[in-house]
Coordinates of C-alpha atoms in Angstrom, one line a residue:
Chain A
M17 CA -90.0 -34.4 -18.3
K18 CA -90.9 -34.5 -14.6
I19 CA -88.2 -33.3 -12.2
L20 CA -88.0 -33.8 -8.5
V21 CA -85.7 -31.5 -6.5
L22 CA -84.5 -32.3 -3.1
G23 CA -85.0 -29.1 -1.1
E24 CA -82.9 -28.0 1.8
H25 CA -84.4 -25.5 4.3
H26 CA -83.4 -23.7 7.4
D27 CA -85.4 -21.5 9.8
G28 CA -88.5 -21.6 7.6
K29 CA -86.6 -20.6 4.4
V30 CA -85.5 -22.6 1.4
K31 CA -81.7 -22.4 1.2
D32 CA -79.9 -20.5 -1.5
S33 CA -78.3 -23.7 -2.7
T34 CA -81.7 -25.1 -3.4
L35 CA -82.7 -22.0 -5.3
A36 CA -79.7 -22.6 -7.6
T37 CA -80.6 -26.2 -8.0
L38 CA -84.1 -25.0 -9.1
G39 CA -82.3 -22.8 -11.6
A40 CA -80.7 -26.0 -13.0
A41 CA -84.1 -27.6 -13.1
A42 CA -85.4 -24.6 -15.1
A43 CA -82.5 -25.0 -17.6
L44 CA -83.5 -28.7 -18.0
G45 CA -87.1 -27.7 -18.6
G46 CA -90.3 -29.6 -17.6
E47 CA -92.5 -29.8 -14.5
V48 CA -90.6 -29.3 -11.3
D49 CA -91.7 -30.5 -7.9
L50 CA -89.8 -29.6 -4.7
L51 CA -89.5 -32.0 -1.8
L52 CA -89.0 -30.6 1.7
P53 CA -88.1 -33.3 4.2
D54 CA -88.2 -33.4 8.1
S55 CA -90.5 -32.2 10.8
A56 CA -89.6 -28.5 10.2
A57 CA -90.7 -28.7 6.6
P58 CA -94.2 -27.2 7.0
A59 CA -92.6 -24.0 8.3
A60 CA -90.7 -23.6 5.0
A61 CA -93.6 -24.6 2.7
D62 CA -94.9 -21.0 2.5
D63 CA -91.5 -19.8 1.3
A64 CA -91.2 -22.7 -1.1
K65 CA -94.5 -22.3 -2.8
S66 CA -93.7 -18.7 -3.9
I67 CA -90.6 -19.8 -5.7
A68 CA -90.8 -19.3 -9.5
G69 CA -90.9 -22.5 -11.5
V70 CA -92.1 -24.9 -8.8
S71 CA -95.4 -26.7 -9.5
K72 CA -95.8 -28.7 -6.4
V73 CA -94.2 -28.5 -2.9
L74 CA -94.1 -32.0 -1.4
V75 CA -93.9 -31.7 2.4
A76 CA -92.7 -34.8 4.2
A77 CA -93.2 -33.7 7.8
D78 CA -92.0 -36.7 9.6
S79 CA -89.4 -36.7 12.5
A80 CA -87.9 -39.9 11.0
L81 CA -86.5 -37.6 8.3
D82 CA -85.0 -35.1 10.8
H83 CA -81.3 -34.2 10.2
E84 CA -81.7 -35.5 6.7
L85 CA -80.0 -38.9 7.3
A86 CA -79.3 -40.6 4.0
E87 CA -80.6 -43.9 5.4
T88 CA -84.1 -42.3 5.7
V89 CA -84.3 -39.6 3.0
A90 CA -82.8 -41.8 0.2
P91 CA -85.5 -44.6 0.3
L92 CA -88.2 -41.9 0.4
L93 CA -86.7 -40.2 -2.7
A94 CA -86.2 -43.6 -4.4
R95 CA -89.9 -44.3 -3.9
L96 CA -91.0 -40.9 -5.1
M97 CA -88.8 -41.3 -8.2
E98 CA -91.3 -43.8 -9.5
G99 CA -93.2 -40.7 -10.7
Y100 CA -90.3 -38.7 -12.0
D101 CA -87.6 -38.8 -14.7
V102 CA -84.9 -36.7 -13.0
L103 CA -83.8 -36.1 -9.4
L104 CA -81.8 -33.0 -8.7
A105 CA -80.0 -32.3 -5.5
S106 CA -77.5 -29.6 -4.6
S107 CA -73.8 -30.3 -4.3
T108 CA -73.9 -29.5 -0.6
T109 CA -72.8 -32.0 2.0
T110 CA -76.5 -33.0 2.3
G111 CA -77.0 -33.5 -1.4
R112 CA -73.7 -35.3 -1.9
N113 CA -74.5 -37.6 1.1
I114 CA -78.0 -38.6 -0.1
A115 CA -78.1 -38.5 -3.9
P116 CA -75.6 -41.3 -4.6
R117 CA -77.5 -43.5 -2.2
V118 CA -80.7 -42.8 -4.2
A119 CA -78.9 -43.5 -7.5
A120 CA -77.8 -46.9 -6.3
L121 CA -81.3 -47.8 -5.1
L122 CA -82.6 -46.9 -8.5
D123 CA -79.6 -48.7 -10.2
V124 CA -78.5 -45.6 -12.1
M125 CA -75.2 -43.7 -12.3
Q126 CA -75.2 -40.3 -10.7
I127 CA -73.9 -37.3 -12.6
S128 CA -72.1 -35.3 -9.9
D129 CA -71.7 -31.6 -9.6
I130 CA -72.9 -30.4 -13.1
I131 CA -72.1 -26.9 -14.2
S132 CA -74.3 -26.7 -17.3
V133 CA -77.2 -28.4 -19.0
E134 CA -76.4 -29.2 -22.7
G135 CA -79.5 -31.2 -23.4
P136 CA -82.1 -33.4 -21.7
D137 CA -79.4 -36.1 -21.1
T138 CA -76.2 -34.2 -21.6
F139 CA -74.3 -32.2 -19.0
T140 CA -70.9 -30.7 -18.3
R141 CA -69.0 -31.3 -15.1
P142 CA -65.5 -30.4 -13.8
I143 CA -63.1 -33.3 -13.2
Y144 CA -59.5 -33.3 -12.0
A145 CA -60.0 -30.5 -9.6
G146 CA -61.5 -28.3 -12.3
N147 CA -58.5 -28.7 -14.6
A148 CA -60.8 -30.4 -17.2
I149 CA -64.4 -30.1 -18.1
A150 CA -66.2 -33.3 -19.3
T151 CA -69.3 -33.4 -21.3
V152 CA -71.2 -36.5 -20.4
R153 CA -74.4 -38.1 -21.7
S154 CA -76.4 -40.4 -19.5
N155 CA -77.9 -43.6 -20.9
D156 CA -80.0 -44.2 -17.8
A157 CA -83.8 -44.0 -18.0
K158 CA -83.9 -42.0 -14.8
K159 CA -81.3 -39.5 -13.9
V160 CA -79.8 -38.6 -10.5
I161 CA -77.9 -35.3 -10.7
T162 CA -76.1 -33.1 -8.2
V163 CA -75.8 -29.4 -9.1
R164 CA -73.0 -27.0 -8.5
G165 CA -74.9 -24.0 -7.1
T166 CA -72.4 -21.3 -8.3
A167 CA -72.9 -22.3 -11.9
F168 CA -76.7 -21.6 -12.1
T169 CA -79.0 -18.6 -11.7
K170 CA -81.0 -18.9 -8.6
A171 CA -84.8 -19.3 -9.0
E172 CA -86.6 -16.2 -7.7
R173 CA -89.0 -16.0 -4.8
G174 CA -92.4 -14.3 -5.2
A175 CA -93.3 -15.2 -8.7
G176 CA -94.5 -18.7 -8.1
S177 CA -97.8 -20.2 -6.9
A178 CA -97.1 -23.9 -6.2
T179 CA -99.6 -26.2 -4.5
V180 CA -98.6 -27.8 -1.3
E181 CA -99.0 -31.5 -0.8
Q182 CA -98.3 -33.7 2.2
V183 CA -96.4 -36.9 1.5
E184 CA -95.9 -39.9 3.8
A185 CA -92.3 -40.6 4.7
G186 CA -93.0 -44.3 5.2
V187 CA -89.4 -45.0 6.2
T188 CA -87.7 -46.8 9.1
N189 CA -84.0 -46.8 9.9
D190 CA -82.3 -49.0 12.4
R191 CA -78.8 -48.5 10.9
S192 CA -78.1 -44.9 12.0
S193 CA -79.1 -42.1 14.3
F194 CA -78.3 -38.5 14.8
V195 CA -76.2 -37.7 17.9
S196 CA -75.2 -34.1 17.8
M197 CA -74.4 -31.0 15.7
E198 CA -71.7 -28.6 16.4
A199 CA -72.4 -25.5 14.3
S200 CA -69.8 -22.9 13.5
E201 CA -70.9 -19.6 14.8
S202 CA -70.8 -16.8 12.2
E203 CA -72.7 -13.6 11.8
R204 CA -71.1 -13.0 8.4
P205 CA -72.7 -14.0 5.1
E206 CA -72.7 -17.6 4.2
L207 CA -69.6 -18.5 2.2
T208 CA -71.1 -20.2 -0.8
S209 CA -73.6 -17.4 -1.4
A210 CA -71.5 -14.3 -0.4
K211 CA -70.9 -11.6 -2.9
I212 CA -67.4 -10.9 -1.5
I213 CA -65.1 -13.3 0.1
V214 CA -61.9 -12.5 2.0
S215 CA -59.8 -15.7 2.3
G216 CA -56.6 -16.3 4.3
G217 CA -53.8 -18.8 3.9
R218 CA -51.0 -20.3 5.9
A219 CA -48.9 -17.1 5.6
L220 CA -51.1 -15.5 8.3
G221 CA -49.1 -17.5 10.8
S222 CA -51.5 -18.1 13.5
S223 CA -55.2 -18.2 14.4
D224 CA -54.8 -14.9 16.2
T225 CA -53.3 -13.1 13.3
F226 CA -55.8 -14.7 11.0
H227 CA -58.7 -13.2 12.8
Q228 CA -56.9 -9.9 13.6
L229 CA -56.2 -9.2 9.9
I230 CA -58.9 -11.0 8.0
D231 CA -61.9 -10.3 10.1
P232 CA -61.8 -6.5 10.1
L233 CA -61.3 -6.4 6.3
A234 CA -64.2 -8.8 5.8
D235 CA -66.4 -6.8 8.1
K236 CA -65.5 -3.6 6.3
L237 CA -66.5 -5.2 3.0
G238 CA -69.5 -7.1 4.3
A239 CA -67.7 -10.2 3.2
A240 CA -67.7 -13.8 4.2
V241 CA -64.4 -15.3 5.4
G242 CA -62.7 -18.2 3.7
A243 CA -59.5 -20.1 4.1
S244 CA -57.1 -22.3 2.3
R245 CA -56.6 -25.9 3.2
A246 CA -53.2 -25.1 4.7
A247 CA -54.8 -22.5 7.0
V248 CA -57.5 -24.9 8.1
D249 CA -55.0 -27.8 8.7
A250 CA -52.8 -25.5 10.7
G251 CA -55.8 -24.7 12.9
Y252 CA -56.1 -21.0 11.9
A253 CA -59.7 -21.3 10.8
P254 CA -62.5 -23.9 11.2
N255 CA -63.0 -26.7 8.6
D256 CA -66.1 -25.3 7.0
Y257 CA -64.2 -22.1 6.0
Q258 CA -62.2 -24.2 3.5
V259 CA -62.4 -23.2 -0.1
G260 CA -61.2 -25.7 -2.6
Q261 CA -61.7 -29.1 -4.3
T262 CA -62.2 -30.7 -1.0
G263 CA -64.0 -27.8 0.7
K264 CA -66.5 -25.3 -0.6
I265 CA -66.8 -24.2 -4.2
V266 CA -67.4 -20.5 -4.4
A267 CA -67.8 -17.9 -7.2
P268 CA -68.3 -14.5 -5.6
E269 CA -68.1 -11.1 -7.3
L270 CA -64.9 -10.4 -5.5
Y271 CA -62.5 -12.9 -4.0
I272 CA -59.5 -11.6 -2.1
A273 CA -56.8 -14.2 -1.5
I274 CA -54.4 -13.2 1.2
G275 CA -51.3 -15.2 1.9
I276 CA -52.5 -18.0 -0.3
S277 CA -50.1 -19.5 -2.8
G278 CA -52.7 -20.9 -5.2
A279 CA -52.4 -24.6 -5.2
I280 CA -54.4 -26.6 -7.7
Q281 CA -56.8 -27.8 -5.0
H282 CA -57.5 -24.2 -3.8
L283 CA -58.0 -22.8 -7.3
A284 CA -60.6 -25.5 -8.0
G285 CA -62.7 -23.8 -5.4
M286 CA -62.5 -20.2 -6.4
K287 CA -61.3 -19.7 -10.0
D288 CA -64.8 -18.9 -11.3
S289 CA -64.9 -15.8 -9.1
K290 CA -65.7 -12.7 -11.1
V291 CA -62.7 -10.6 -9.8
I292 CA -59.8 -12.2 -8.0
V293 CA -57.4 -10.1 -6.0
A294 CA -54.2 -11.6 -4.6
I295 CA -52.0 -10.3 -1.9
N296 CA -48.8 -12.3 -1.5
K297 CA -45.2 -11.5 -0.8
D298 CA -44.0 -14.2 -3.3
E299 CA -44.3 -12.7 -6.8
E300 CA -43.9 -16.2 -8.3
A301 CA -46.9 -17.6 -6.4
P302 CA -49.3 -19.4 -8.8
I303 CA -52.2 -17.3 -7.4
F304 CA -51.0 -14.4 -9.5
Q305 CA -51.6 -16.4 -12.7
V306 CA -55.4 -16.3 -12.0
A307 CA -55.6 -13.0 -10.2
D308 CA -57.1 -9.9 -12.0
V309 CA -55.3 -7.6 -9.6
G310 CA -52.2 -8.6 -7.7
L311 CA -50.2 -6.9 -5.0
V312 CA -46.8 -8.2 -4.1
G313 CA -46.2 -7.2 -0.5
D314 CA -46.1 -8.1 3.2
L315 CA -49.7 -9.0 4.2
F316 CA -49.0 -7.8 7.7
K317 CA -48.5 -4.3 6.4
V318 CA -50.8 -4.3 3.4
V319 CA -53.9 -5.8 4.9
P320 CA -54.3 -3.3 7.8
E321 CA -53.6 -0.4 5.4
L322 CA -56.2 -1.8 2.9
T323 CA -58.8 -2.2 5.7
E324 CA -58.2 1.4 6.7
K325 CA -58.4 2.9 3.2
L326 CA -61.6 1.2 2.1
Chain B
M10 CA -63.6 -57.2 13.4
K11 CA -62.3 -57.2 9.9
V12 CA -62.0 -53.9 8.1
L13 CA -62.1 -53.5 4.3
V14 CA -60.6 -50.5 2.7
A15 CA -61.1 -49.5 -1.0
V16 CA -58.1 -47.7 -2.6
K17 CA -57.8 -46.1 -6.1
R18 CA -54.8 -45.5 -8.2
V19 CA -55.1 -41.9 -9.5
I20 CA -52.9 -39.1 -10.9
D21 CA -50.6 -37.8 -8.2
Y22 CA -52.3 -34.8 -6.6
N23 CA -49.3 -32.6 -7.2
V24 CA -49.4 -33.1 -11.0
K25 CA -51.3 -30.6 -13.1
P26 CA -53.4 -32.6 -15.4
R27 CA -53.2 -32.0 -19.2
V28 CA -56.2 -32.4 -21.4
K29 CA -55.5 -34.3 -24.6
M30 CA -55.7 -32.3 -27.8
D31 CA -58.3 -34.6 -29.3
G32 CA -60.7 -34.0 -26.5
T33 CA -61.0 -37.6 -25.4
G34 CA -59.7 -37.2 -21.9
V35 CA -56.8 -36.3 -19.7
D36 CA -53.3 -37.5 -20.8
L37 CA -52.2 -40.1 -18.2
A38 CA -49.2 -41.4 -20.3
N39 CA -46.0 -41.1 -18.3
V40 CA -47.7 -39.2 -15.5
K41 CA -46.9 -39.9 -11.9
M42 CA -49.7 -41.9 -10.3
S43 CA -50.3 -42.5 -6.6
M44 CA -52.9 -43.7 -4.1
N45 CA -55.8 -41.3 -3.9
P46 CA -55.1 -39.1 -0.9
F47 CA -58.4 -39.8 0.8
D48 CA -57.8 -43.5 0.5
E49 CA -54.4 -43.2 2.2
I50 CA -56.4 -41.6 5.1
A51 CA -58.8 -44.6 5.0
V52 CA -55.9 -47.1 5.2
E53 CA -54.3 -45.1 8.0
E54 CA -57.6 -45.1 10.0
A55 CA -57.9 -48.9 9.5
I56 CA -54.4 -49.4 10.8
R57 CA -55.1 -47.2 13.8
L58 CA -58.2 -49.2 14.6
K59 CA -56.1 -52.3 14.5
E60 CA -53.5 -50.8 16.8
K61 CA -56.2 -49.9 19.2
G62 CA -57.5 -53.5 19.1
A63 CA -60.8 -52.6 17.5
A64 CA -59.8 -54.3 14.2
T65 CA -58.3 -57.7 13.7
E66 CA -57.6 -57.8 10.0
I67 CA -57.3 -55.2 7.3
V68 CA -58.0 -56.1 3.6
T69 CA -57.5 -53.5 0.9
V70 CA -59.2 -53.7 -2.4
S71 CA -58.6 -51.9 -5.7
I72 CA -60.3 -52.1 -9.0
G73 CA -58.2 -51.1 -12.0
P74 CA -55.3 -52.0 -14.3
A75 CA -52.5 -54.4 -13.3
K76 CA -50.5 -51.3 -12.1
A77 CA -53.1 -50.8 -9.3
Q78 CA -51.0 -53.6 -7.7
E79 CA -48.5 -50.9 -6.8
T80 CA -51.2 -49.0 -4.9
L81 CA -52.2 -52.1 -3.0
R82 CA -48.6 -52.8 -2.2
T83 CA -48.4 -49.3 -0.7
S84 CA -51.4 -50.1 1.5
L85 CA -49.7 -53.4 2.6
A86 CA -46.5 -51.5 3.4
M87 CA -48.5 -49.1 5.5
G88 CA -49.9 -52.0 7.5
A89 CA -52.7 -53.7 5.7
D90 CA -52.7 -57.5 6.0
R91 CA -53.8 -58.6 2.5
A92 CA -55.1 -57.2 -0.7
I93 CA -57.5 -58.0 -3.5
L94 CA -57.0 -56.6 -7.0
V95 CA -60.0 -56.7 -9.3
Q96 CA -58.1 -56.3 -12.6
T97 CA -59.6 -54.5 -15.6
D98 CA -58.4 -52.1 -18.2
D99 CA -61.8 -50.7 -18.7
E100 CA -62.8 -47.5 -16.9
V101 CA -65.2 -48.6 -14.2
E102 CA -67.9 -46.1 -13.0
P103 CA -68.7 -45.6 -9.3
L104 CA -71.9 -47.6 -9.6
A105 CA -70.1 -50.7 -11.0
V106 CA -67.3 -50.2 -8.4
A107 CA -69.9 -50.1 -5.7
K108 CA -71.4 -53.3 -7.0
I109 CA -68.1 -55.2 -7.1
L110 CA -67.2 -53.9 -3.6
A111 CA -70.7 -55.0 -2.3
K112 CA -69.9 -58.6 -3.6
I113 CA -66.5 -58.5 -1.9
A114 CA -68.2 -57.2 1.3
E115 CA -70.6 -60.2 1.2
E116 CA -67.7 -62.6 0.9
E117 CA -65.5 -61.0 3.4
Q118 CA -68.1 -59.9 6.0
P119 CA -66.2 -56.9 7.4
G120 CA -67.4 -54.9 10.4
L121 CA -66.4 -51.7 8.8
F122 CA -65.8 -50.6 5.2
L123 CA -63.6 -47.6 4.8
L124 CA -63.3 -45.5 1.6
G125 CA -62.1 -42.0 0.7
K126 CA -64.8 -39.4 0.3
Q127 CA -63.9 -38.8 -3.3
A128 CA -61.3 -39.7 -5.9
I129 CA -59.3 -36.6 -7.1
D130 CA -59.6 -37.7 -10.7
D131 CA -63.3 -38.0 -11.4
D132 CA -64.3 -36.0 -8.3
A133 CA -67.6 -38.0 -8.2
S134 CA -67.9 -38.7 -4.4
Q135 CA -70.4 -41.5 -4.9
V136 CA -68.9 -45.0 -4.3
G137 CA -69.2 -45.1 -0.5
Q138 CA -72.8 -43.9 -0.5
M139 CA -73.7 -46.3 -3.3
L140 CA -72.1 -49.2 -1.5
A141 CA -74.0 -48.4 1.7
A142 CA -77.2 -48.4 -0.4
L143 CA -76.5 -51.8 -2.0
L144 CA -75.6 -53.4 1.3
G145 CA -78.4 -51.7 3.2
W146 CA -75.8 -50.4 5.7
G147 CA -75.5 -47.1 7.5
Q148 CA -73.1 -44.5 6.1
G149 CA -70.8 -42.0 7.8
T150 CA -69.6 -39.8 5.0
F151 CA -66.9 -37.1 5.1
A152 CA -65.7 -38.4 8.5
S153 CA -63.3 -36.4 10.6
K154 CA -63.5 -38.7 13.6
V155 CA -64.4 -42.4 14.0
E156 CA -65.0 -44.1 17.3
V157 CA -65.8 -47.8 17.3
D158 CA -67.4 -49.1 20.4
G159 CA -68.6 -52.7 20.3
S160 CA -71.3 -53.0 17.7
N161 CA -71.6 -49.3 17.0
A162 CA -69.5 -46.5 15.5
N163 CA -69.8 -42.8 16.3
V164 CA -68.7 -40.8 13.3
T165 CA -68.2 -37.1 13.3
R166 CA -68.9 -35.7 9.8
E167 CA -67.7 -32.5 8.2
V168 CA -70.8 -30.8 6.9
D169 CA -71.6 -27.4 5.6
G170 CA -72.0 -25.2 8.7
G171 CA -70.0 -27.4 11.1
L172 CA -69.6 -30.9 12.4
E173 CA -72.3 -33.5 12.8
T174 CA -72.0 -36.7 14.7
V175 CA -74.0 -39.8 13.8
A176 CA -74.2 -43.2 15.5
L177 CA -74.0 -46.1 13.0
K178 CA -74.8 -49.7 13.7
L179 CA -72.0 -52.0 12.5
P180 CA -71.4 -53.2 9.8
A181 CA -71.2 -49.7 8.3
I182 CA -69.6 -47.6 5.6
V183 CA -67.3 -44.7 6.5
T184 CA -65.8 -42.3 3.9
T185 CA -62.9 -40.3 5.1
D186 CA -62.3 -36.5 5.0
L187 CA -59.0 -34.8 5.1
R188 CA -58.8 -34.1 8.8
L189 CA -59.5 -37.7 10.0
N190 CA -55.8 -38.4 10.4
E191 CA -52.3 -37.9 9.0
P192 CA -51.3 -41.0 7.0
R193 CA -48.0 -42.6 7.9
Y194 CA -45.1 -43.2 5.4
A195 CA -44.2 -46.8 4.7
S196 CA -40.7 -47.6 6.0
L197 CA -38.3 -49.4 3.8
P198 CA -38.4 -52.7 5.8
N199 CA -42.2 -52.6 5.6
I200 CA -42.1 -52.0 1.9
M201 CA -39.9 -55.1 1.6
K202 CA -42.2 -57.1 3.9
A203 CA -45.3 -56.0 1.9
K204 CA -43.9 -57.8 -1.2
S205 CA -44.6 -61.1 0.5
K206 CA -48.1 -60.3 1.8
P207 CA -51.0 -62.0 0.0
L208 CA -52.5 -60.2 -3.0
A209 CA -55.3 -62.0 -4.9
T210 CA -56.1 -61.0 -8.4
K211 CA -59.7 -61.3 -9.6
S212 CA -61.8 -59.9 -12.5
P213 CA -65.1 -58.1 -12.5
A214 CA -66.6 -61.2 -14.1
D215 CA -65.6 -63.2 -11.0
Y216 CA -68.2 -61.1 -9.1
G217 CA -70.7 -61.2 -11.9
V218 CA -70.8 -57.4 -12.3
D219 CA -71.4 -55.8 -15.6
T220 CA -69.1 -52.8 -15.9
A221 CA -70.5 -51.3 -19.1
P222 CA -70.6 -47.6 -18.6
R223 CA -73.9 -45.8 -18.1
L224 CA -72.4 -42.4 -18.8
Q225 CA -70.8 -41.6 -22.1
T226 CA -68.1 -39.0 -22.1
L227 CA -68.6 -37.0 -25.3
K228 CA -65.6 -34.7 -24.8
V229 CA -63.1 -33.4 -22.3
V230 CA -61.9 -29.8 -22.7
E231 CA -59.7 -27.4 -20.8
P232 CA -61.6 -24.9 -18.7
S233 CA -61.7 -21.4 -20.1
K234 CA -58.6 -19.5 -19.2
R235 CA -58.8 -16.3 -17.1
Q236 CA -57.4 -13.2 -18.7
A237 CA -54.1 -12.1 -17.5
G238 CA -54.4 -9.6 -14.7
I239 CA -52.3 -6.7 -13.6
K240 CA -50.1 -6.1 -10.7
V241 CA -50.4 -2.9 -8.7
G242 CA -47.6 -1.3 -6.7
S243 CA -49.4 0.0 -3.6
V244 CA -52.5 -0.3 -1.5
D245 CA -53.7 3.0 -2.9
E246 CA -53.5 1.7 -6.4
L247 CA -55.3 -1.5 -5.3
V248 CA -58.1 0.5 -3.7
A249 CA -58.4 2.7 -6.9
K250 CA -58.5 -0.4 -9.1
L251 CA -61.2 -2.1 -7.0
K252 CA -63.3 1.1 -7.2
A253 CA -62.7 1.4 -10.9
I254 CA -64.0 -2.1 -11.6
G255 CA -66.9 -1.5 -9.2
A256 CA -66.0 -4.3 -6.9
V257 CA -66.2 -1.9 -3.9
A258 CA -68.1 1.3 -3.5

């Protein structure tokens, strides 16, 4: 089996999400090549070639691929797939944007967001906001798959010795163009790869109290900050903090849910965390049904006290 | 400009789905069904474009059982002009849905095709992207802002790490994210009026699309349950507990 992995990179490094996707490739078995698109790809090639399990790093250093627009990356992948059996992409917004476009170009069904590999053509994936797990078998000759990063062991750096090969992009795109990117500033760990996450909900009441209470606790723990959809919709935290079915899926060692009731859509994003701690004044809140440790109390008193005592 | 909107009838988002004992799927008998929340946002956006004068006609499309008519009537009550039901009792996968929608797009020649970013039942998040590929159009997925200006649309997308804006040449595909808008409720008079708006019923065969599934669902099970946790009475106990399980130093 020959597997092509769509690599994502930033600042000369392959992203953690891609390392996890390479972990899924290892579970599938076979020869694994990693594609790095865009004009910054050569800078990440050194990092990529040291990753365990990668045979070849394909560098497509063409500015036409910059910003990973689906209209350019998908046709390149579709062309490269002539030589591969499986395409794996991460379930990031980049992977989810591009992979289905490739699948349609290849006339195959995509298997979205897999959480395990059960066989060469059989996978499990969550449906209904993680309330059910489906085992699916693909009858397509070529497979296009997106991978839930939190479900797989990340491939390690340092043990690999891949060869690096340049590939022609050979794409044109008159349908779309990049205009701008407004990045959220954060010095904290990235949400999807953080070991500890402190997450706040609507009960925090305002953007000011959200940051006054959540940020110091997160900083004390070296944690990333997350939020429920309610907190994001109310404007207490930016969109990309959102944990849930429609936001990010996380599975840290420790998840501290503060003032979050635990709606289905939120639980879908965090219930695979190793230890869940809930702080909520409503002892009937559904979050307590999944929490390992629960504390019923007023978060405005409890959180500062917790921050101080840690 | 005509706007097409795809809507799906799914389990209501407030209902906790129950997995069937025989492992064949999720029990949908006697369960409340509604329009997929992201599709409501897509319908709302189409209506706003019409209210701004950017859109002239809104056509909503659904693929599914006869009952999907209710979902289309809801879209008509919100403000869509007419609807197309592609009726089938088979489960239709995203690829086949995209193929049917592509045929409808070729017939209807819309300037913009709006879809939700994902359906909350299969959580696939594929149809919009696949449709864009089949039509060779640009795609603005996970949109939180759409600005149509003549023959172009600027779409702000919610991406990991922030917001990205892309310019799309029309016709184009846009899939909606939660923060694009707040969908309106249909008023009673509009619900009555929607009953007389045109709704055409078709079949997948009318569009020559083979809906045979490519993926076979072998089984559907409940996720493993978490073990019941404990409740602590004070912050000191919480800190002690966190230290005991090694979660914090």
